[in-house]
Amino acid sequence: MIGLLENIYQISGAVLIVCAVYYYFHFRRIKKERKLTKVELSVYVVTQIAFFLLGSSYLLLLLDKS
């Protein structure tokens, strides 16, 4: 049961990353066409921060294993 829950957790994390990548590129494309609304701009900024935190935490975990 624990293994199944861990797999569901990992799959949901992967789906969230895919959705975040989609919205990041979607907002970048819209930003070229018109000015973003406040909500769109906030999601765009939060997505950029989340990618930075994901990358840095993954790098720290890799360095910690050594």
mmCIF file of N, CA, C and O in Angstrom:
data_model
loop_
_atom_site.group_PDB
_atom_site.id
_atom_site.type_symbol
_atom_site.label_atom_id
_atom_site.label_comp_id
_atom_site.label_asym_id
_atom_site.label_seq_id
_atom_site.Cartn_x
_atom_site.Cartn_y
_atom_site.Cartn_z
ATOM 1 N N MET A 1 0.818 -1.195 0.000
ATOM 2 C CA MET A 1 0.000 0.000 0.000
ATOM 3 C C MET A 1 0.863 1.261 0.000
ATOM 4 O O MET A 1 0.570 2.218 -0.704
ATOM 5 N N ILE A 2 1.946 1.249 0.800
ATOM 6 C CA ILE A 2 2.843 2.398 0.866
ATOM 7 C C ILE A 2 3.507 2.607 -0.495
ATOM 8 O O ILE A 2 3.653 3.742 -0.950
ATOM 9 N N GLY A 3 3.896 1.513 -1.145
ATOM 10 C CA GLY A 3 4.520 1.620 -2.462
ATOM 11 C C GLY A 3 3.581 2.241 -3.482
ATOM 12 O O GLY A 3 3.999 3.047 -4.318
ATOM 13 N N LEU A 4 2.314 1.880 -3.427
ATOM 14 C CA LEU A 4 1.323 2.438 -4.347
ATOM 15 C C LEU A 4 1.158 3.935 -4.117
ATOM 16 O O LEU A 4 1.116 4.725 -5.066
ATOM 17 N N LEU A 5 1.099 4.342 -2.852
ATOM 18 C CA LEU A 5 0.965 5.756 -2.538
ATOM 19 C C LEU A 5 2.196 6.555 -2.969
ATOM 20 O O LEU A 5 2.074 7.683 -3.448
ATOM 21 N N GLU A 6 3.389 5.969 -2.826
ATOM 22 C CA GLU A 6 4.603 6.645 -3.284
ATOM 23 C C GLU A 6 4.587 6.803 -4.804
ATOM 24 O O GLU A 6 4.997 7.838 -5.325
ATOM 25 N N ASN A 7 4.113 5.783 -5.518
ATOM 26 C CA ASN A 7 4.020 5.873 -6.974
ATOM 27 C C ASN A 7 3.023 6.945 -7.405
ATOM 28 O O ASN A 7 3.287 7.709 -8.335
ATOM 29 N N ILE A 8 1.891 7.012 -6.727
ATOM 30 C CA ILE A 8 0.893 8.042 -7.038
ATOM 31 C C ILE A 8 1.476 9.423 -6.772
ATOM 32 O O ILE A 8 1.274 10.350 -7.561
ATOM 33 N N TYR A 9 2.222 9.573 -5.683
ATOM 34 C CA TYR A 9 2.854 10.847 -5.353
ATOM 35 C C TYR A 9 3.851 11.259 -6.440
ATOM 36 O O TYR A 9 3.865 12.419 -6.873
ATOM 37 N N GLN A 10 4.667 10.332 -6.902
ATOM 38 C CA GLN A 10 5.654 10.637 -7.932
ATOM 39 C C GLN A 10 4.979 10.964 -9.265
ATOM 40 O O GLN A 10 5.404 11.884 -9.974
ATOM 41 N N ILE A 11 3.934 10.254 -9.611
ATOM 42 C CA ILE A 11 3.205 10.526 -10.857
ATOM 43 C C ILE A 11 2.552 11.903 -10.798
ATOM 44 O O ILE A 11 2.600 12.667 -11.756
ATOM 45 N N SER A 12 1.961 12.238 -9.652
ATOM 46 C CA SER A 12 1.323 13.549 -9.534
ATOM 47 C C SER A 12 2.358 14.662 -9.612
ATOM 48 O O SER A 12 2.094 15.727 -10.188
ATOM 49 N N GLY A 13 3.535 14.450 -9.064
ATOM 50 C CA GLY A 13 4.610 15.441 -9.182
ATOM 51 C C GLY A 13 5.037 15.631 -10.624
ATOM 52 O O GLY A 13 5.258 16.761 -11.079
ATOM 53 N N ALA A 14 5.134 14.536 -11.369
ATOM 54 C CA ALA A 14 5.500 14.629 -12.785
ATOM 55 C C ALA A 14 4.428 15.355 -13.585
ATOM 56 O O ALA A 14 4.737 16.173 -14.462
ATOM 57 N N VAL A 15 3.170 15.083 -13.299
ATOM 58 C CA VAL A 15 2.073 15.756 -13.997
ATOM 59 C C VAL A 15 2.096 17.255 -13.693
ATOM 60 O O VAL A 15 1.889 18.084 -14.587
ATOM 61 N N LEU A 16 2.352 17.612 -12.446
ATOM 62 C CA LEU A 16 2.433 19.027 -12.083
ATOM 63 C C LEU A 16 3.577 19.731 -12.812
ATOM 64 O O LEU A 16 3.431 20.871 -13.252
ATOM 65 N N ILE A 17 4.700 19.061 -12.962
ATOM 66 C CA ILE A 17 5.825 19.653 -13.691
ATOM 67 C C ILE A 17 5.470 19.848 -15.153
ATOM 68 O O ILE A 17 5.754 20.896 -15.740
ATOM 69 N N VAL A 18 4.820 18.869 -15.762
ATOM 70 C CA VAL A 18 4.412 18.996 -17.167
ATOM 71 C C VAL A 18 3.440 20.154 -17.344
ATOM 72 O O VAL A 18 3.570 20.958 -18.278
ATOM 73 N N CYS A 19 2.483 20.274 -16.444
ATOM 74 C CA CYS A 19 1.517 21.380 -16.521
ATOM 75 C C CYS A 19 2.207 22.727 -16.321
ATOM 76 O O CYS A 19 1.883 23.704 -17.010
ATOM 77 N N ALA A 20 3.147 22.792 -15.407
ATOM 78 C CA ALA A 20 3.864 24.050 -15.168
ATOM 79 C C ALA A 20 4.683 24.451 -16.389
ATOM 80 O O ALA A 20 4.723 25.636 -16.750
ATOM 81 N N VAL A 21 5.317 23.490 -17.044
ATOM 82 C CA VAL A 21 6.082 23.782 -18.256
ATOM 83 C C VAL A 21 5.149 24.286 -19.344
ATOM 84 O O VAL A 21 5.451 25.271 -20.043
ATOM 85 N N TYR A 22 4.004 23.650 -19.492
ATOM 86 C CA TYR A 22 3.031 24.086 -20.500
ATOM 87 C C TYR A 22 2.602 25.527 -20.239
ATOM 88 O O TYR A 22 2.616 26.359 -21.154
ATOM 89 N N TYR A 23 2.221 25.849 -19.007
ATOM 90 C CA TYR A 23 1.756 27.197 -18.695
ATOM 91 C C TYR A 23 2.875 28.221 -18.817
ATOM 92 O O TYR A 23 2.639 29.358 -19.214
ATOM 93 N N TYR A 24 4.092 27.836 -18.483
ATOM 94 C CA TYR A 24 5.221 28.758 -18.622
ATOM 95 C C TYR A 24 5.382 29.179 -20.082
ATOM 96 O O TYR A 24 5.473 30.366 -20.395
ATOM 97 N N PHE A 25 5.406 28.217 -20.990
ATOM 98 C CA PHE A 25 5.564 28.551 -22.408
ATOM 99 C C PHE A 25 4.317 29.224 -22.969
ATOM 100 O O PHE A 25 4.410 30.096 -23.844
ATOM 101 N N HIS A 26 3.155 28.860 -22.465
ATOM 102 C CA HIS A 26 1.913 29.500 -22.896
ATOM 103 C C HIS A 26 1.922 30.990 -22.523
ATOM 104 O O HIS A 26 1.601 31.847 -23.351
ATOM 105 N N PHE A 27 2.309 31.288 -21.295
ATOM 106 C CA PHE A 27 2.343 32.676 -20.859
ATOM 107 C C PHE A 27 3.448 33.461 -21.565
ATOM 108 O O PHE A 27 3.302 34.651 -21.813
ATOM 109 N N ARG A 28 4.556 32.793 -21.877
ATOM 110 C CA ARG A 28 5.602 33.480 -22.634
ATOM 111 C C ARG A 28 5.110 33.887 -24.011
ATOM 112 O O ARG A 28 5.403 34.983 -24.496
ATOM 113 N N ARG A 29 4.345 33.015 -24.646
ATOM 114 C CA ARG A 29 3.798 33.308 -25.969
ATOM 115 C C ARG A 29 2.765 34.437 -25.889
ATOM 116 O O ARG A 29 2.757 35.356 -26.707
ATOM 117 N N ILE A 30 1.907 34.383 -24.889
ATOM 118 C CA ILE A 30 0.889 35.421 -24.717
ATOM 119 C C ILE A 30 1.547 36.760 -24.397
ATOM 120 O O ILE A 30 1.098 37.809 -24.863
ATOM 121 N N LYS A 31 2.639 36.720 -23.622
ATOM 122 C CA LYS A 31 3.322 37.942 -23.228
ATOM 123 C C LYS A 31 3.850 38.696 -24.450
ATOM 124 O O LYS A 31 3.917 39.920 -24.450
ATOM 125 N N LYS A 32 4.228 37.965 -25.499
ATOM 126 C CA LYS A 32 4.701 38.601 -26.723
ATOM 127 C C LYS A 32 3.559 39.263 -27.489
ATOM 128 O O LYS A 32 3.766 40.245 -28.195
ATOM 129 N N GLU A 33 2.365 38.724 -27.368
ATOM 130 C CA GLU A 33 1.210 39.245 -28.105
ATOM 131 C C GLU A 33 0.534 40.418 -27.400
ATOM 132 O O GLU A 33 0.095 41.358 -28.046
ATOM 133 N N ARG A 34 0.418 40.322 -26.079
ATOM 134 C CA ARG A 34 -0.279 41.358 -25.314
ATOM 135 C C ARG A 34 0.266 41.374 -23.902
ATOM 136 O O ARG A 34 1.044 40.524 -23.503
ATOM 137 N N LYS A 35 -0.160 42.364 -23.144
ATOM 138 C CA LYS A 35 0.254 42.461 -21.749
ATOM 139 C C LYS A 35 -0.513 41.433 -20.912
ATOM 140 O O LYS A 35 -1.709 41.233 -21.111
ATOM 141 N N LEU A 36 0.191 40.782 -19.991
ATOM 142 C CA LEU A 36 -0.452 39.786 -19.138
ATOM 143 C C LEU A 36 -1.313 40.454 -18.076
ATOM 144 O O LEU A 36 -0.994 41.544 -17.592
ATOM 145 N N THR A 37 -2.398 39.771 -17.700
ATOM 146 C CA THR A 37 -3.214 40.257 -16.591
ATOM 147 C C THR A 37 -2.460 39.999 -15.288
ATOM 148 O O THR A 37 -1.442 39.305 -15.266
ATOM 149 N N LYS A 38 -2.963 40.539 -14.198
ATOM 150 C CA LYS A 38 -2.289 40.375 -12.904
ATOM 151 C C LYS A 38 -2.231 38.911 -12.486
ATOM 152 O O LYS A 38 -1.222 38.444 -11.961
ATOM 153 N N VAL A 39 -3.303 38.185 -12.732
ATOM 154 C CA VAL A 39 -3.338 36.765 -12.367
ATOM 155 C C VAL A 39 -2.354 35.974 -13.226
ATOM 156 O O VAL A 39 -1.588 35.139 -12.719
ATOM 157 N N GLU A 40 -2.344 36.233 -14.526
ATOM 158 C CA GLU A 40 -1.421 35.539 -15.427
ATOM 159 C C GLU A 40 0.026 35.856 -15.071
ATOM 160 O O GLU A 40 0.874 34.962 -15.057
ATOM 161 N N LEU A 41 0.298 37.101 -14.770
ATOM 162 C CA LEU A 41 1.655 37.496 -14.402
ATOM 163 C C LEU A 41 2.088 36.832 -13.097
ATOM 164 O O LEU A 41 3.224 36.368 -12.988
ATOM 165 N N SER A 42 1.183 36.732 -12.143
ATOM 166 C CA SER A 42 1.541 36.090 -10.876
ATOM 167 C C SER A 42 1.810 34.598 -11.070
ATOM 168 O O SER A 42 2.751 34.058 -10.493
ATOM 169 N N VAL A 43 1.004 33.936 -11.890
ATOM 170 C CA VAL A 43 1.246 32.513 -12.172
ATOM 171 C C VAL A 43 2.568 32.341 -12.915
ATOM 172 O O VAL A 43 3.333 31.407 -12.642
ATOM 173 N N TYR A 44 2.870 33.243 -13.834
ATOM 174 C CA TYR A 44 4.123 33.206 -14.587
ATOM 175 C C TYR A 44 5.325 33.329 -13.652
ATOM 176 O O TYR A 44 6.277 32.556 -13.734
ATOM 177 N N VAL A 45 5.257 34.266 -12.711
ATOM 178 C CA VAL A 45 6.360 34.477 -11.770
ATOM 179 C C VAL A 45 6.484 33.306 -10.801
ATOM 180 O O VAL A 45 7.590 32.822 -10.528
ATOM 181 N N VAL A 46 5.362 32.819 -10.297
ATOM 182 C CA VAL A 46 5.397 31.680 -9.372
ATOM 183 C C VAL A 46 5.960 30.446 -10.062
ATOM 184 O O VAL A 46 6.726 29.672 -9.463
ATOM 185 N N THR A 47 5.635 30.250 -11.327
ATOM 186 C CA THR A 47 6.168 29.113 -12.081
ATOM 187 C C THR A 47 7.680 29.225 -12.236
ATOM 188 O O THR A 47 8.399 28.237 -12.066
ATOM 189 N N GLN A 48 8.174 30.423 -12.525
ATOM 190 C CA GLN A 48 9.617 30.607 -12.637
ATOM 191 C C GLN A 48 10.316 30.327 -11.305
ATOM 192 O O GLN A 48 11.357 29.662 -11.272
ATOM 193 N N ILE A 49 9.744 30.803 -10.220
ATOM 194 C CA ILE A 49 10.326 30.566 -8.900
ATOM 195 C C ILE A 49 10.300 29.073 -8.568
ATOM 196 O O ILE A 49 11.262 28.520 -8.026
ATOM 197 N N ALA A 50 9.207 28.409 -8.909
ATOM 198 C CA ALA A 50 9.090 26.973 -8.628
ATOM 199 C C ALA A 50 10.130 26.172 -9.399
ATOM 200 O O ALA A 50 10.724 25.227 -8.861
ATOM 201 N N PHE A 51 10.375 26.528 -10.664
ATOM 202 C CA PHE A 51 11.416 25.835 -11.436
ATOM 203 C C PHE A 51 12.790 26.051 -10.817
ATOM 204 O O PHE A 51 13.598 25.122 -10.728
ATOM 205 N N PHE A 52 13.063 27.261 -10.368
ATOM 206 C CA PHE A 52 14.341 27.538 -9.716
ATOM 207 C C PHE A 52 14.489 26.723 -8.432
ATOM 208 O O PHE A 52 15.536 26.125 -8.179
ATOM 209 N N LEU A 53 13.449 26.689 -7.617
ATOM 210 C CA LEU A 53 13.501 25.917 -6.369
ATOM 211 C C LEU A 53 13.623 24.424 -6.631
ATOM 212 O O LEU A 53 14.350 23.720 -5.924
ATOM 213 N N LEU A 54 12.923 23.932 -7.644
ATOM 214 C CA LEU A 54 13.016 22.512 -7.986
ATOM 215 C C LEU A 54 14.429 22.151 -8.418
ATOM 216 O O LEU A 54 15.001 21.165 -7.946
ATOM 217 N N GLY A 55 14.991 22.953 -9.298
ATOM 218 C CA GLY A 55 16.349 22.674 -9.771
ATOM 219 C C GLY A 55 17.385 22.771 -8.675
ATOM 220 O O GLY A 55 18.267 21.912 -8.556
ATOM 221 N N SER A 56 17.296 23.798 -7.853
ATOM 222 C CA SER A 56 18.282 23.958 -6.787
ATOM 223 C C SER A 56 18.149 22.883 -5.714
ATOM 224 O O SER A 56 19.153 22.371 -5.218
ATOM 225 N N SER A 57 16.929 22.503 -5.370
ATOM 226 C CA SER A 57 16.771 21.451 -4.363
ATOM 227 C C SER A 57 17.246 20.103 -4.901
ATOM 228 O O SER A 57 17.857 19.321 -4.174
ATOM 229 N N TYR A 58 17.005 19.843 -6.185
ATOM 230 C CA TYR A 58 17.485 18.592 -6.788
ATOM 231 C C TYR A 58 19.008 18.559 -6.809
ATOM 232 O O TYR A 58 19.627 17.539 -6.496
ATOM 233 N N LEU A 59 19.621 19.691 -7.146
ATOM 234 C CA LEU A 59 21.077 19.777 -7.153
ATOM 235 C C LEU A 59 21.636 19.568 -5.751
ATOM 236 O O LEU A 59 22.625 18.848 -5.572
ATOM 237 N N LEU A 60 21.010 20.168 -4.743
ATOM 238 C CA LEU A 60 21.475 19.973 -3.368
ATOM 239 C C LEU A 60 21.320 18.529 -2.921
ATOM 240 O O LEU A 60 22.171 18.003 -2.199
ATOM 241 N N LEU A 61 20.251 17.866 -3.341
ATOM 242 C CA LEU A 61 20.084 16.455 -2.988
ATOM 243 C C LEU A 61 21.156 15.595 -3.648
ATOM 244 O O LEU A 61 21.671 14.659 -3.027
ATOM 245 N N LEU A 62 21.502 15.919 -4.877
ATOM 246 C CA LEU A 62 22.567 15.165 -5.554
ATOM 247 C C LEU A 62 23.912 15.376 -4.861
ATOM 248 O O LEU A 62 24.697 14.435 -4.723
ATOM 249 N N LEU A 63 24.185 16.595 -4.464
ATOM 250 C CA LEU A 63 25.448 16.888 -3.783
ATOM 251 C C LEU A 63 25.494 16.262 -2.396
ATOM 252 O O LEU A 63 26.561 15.888 -1.902
ATOM 253 N N ASP A 64 24.351 16.123 -1.748
ATOM 254 C CA ASP A 64 24.288 15.546 -0.407
ATOM 255 C C ASP A 64 24.538 14.042 -0.438
ATOM 256 O O ASP A 64 25.070 13.485 0.521
ATOM 257 N N LYS A 65 24.177 13.382 -1.540
ATOM 258 C CA LYS A 65 24.384 11.924 -1.641
ATOM 259 C C LYS A 65 25.850 11.553 -1.746
ATOM 260 O O LYS A 65 26.241 10.459 -1.392
ATOM 261 N N SER A 66 26.664 12.457 -2.231
ATOM 262 C CA SER A 66 28.097 12.171 -2.446
ATOM 263 C C SER A 66 28.859 11.973 -1.179
ATOM 264 O O SER A 66 28.719 12.305 -0.141
#
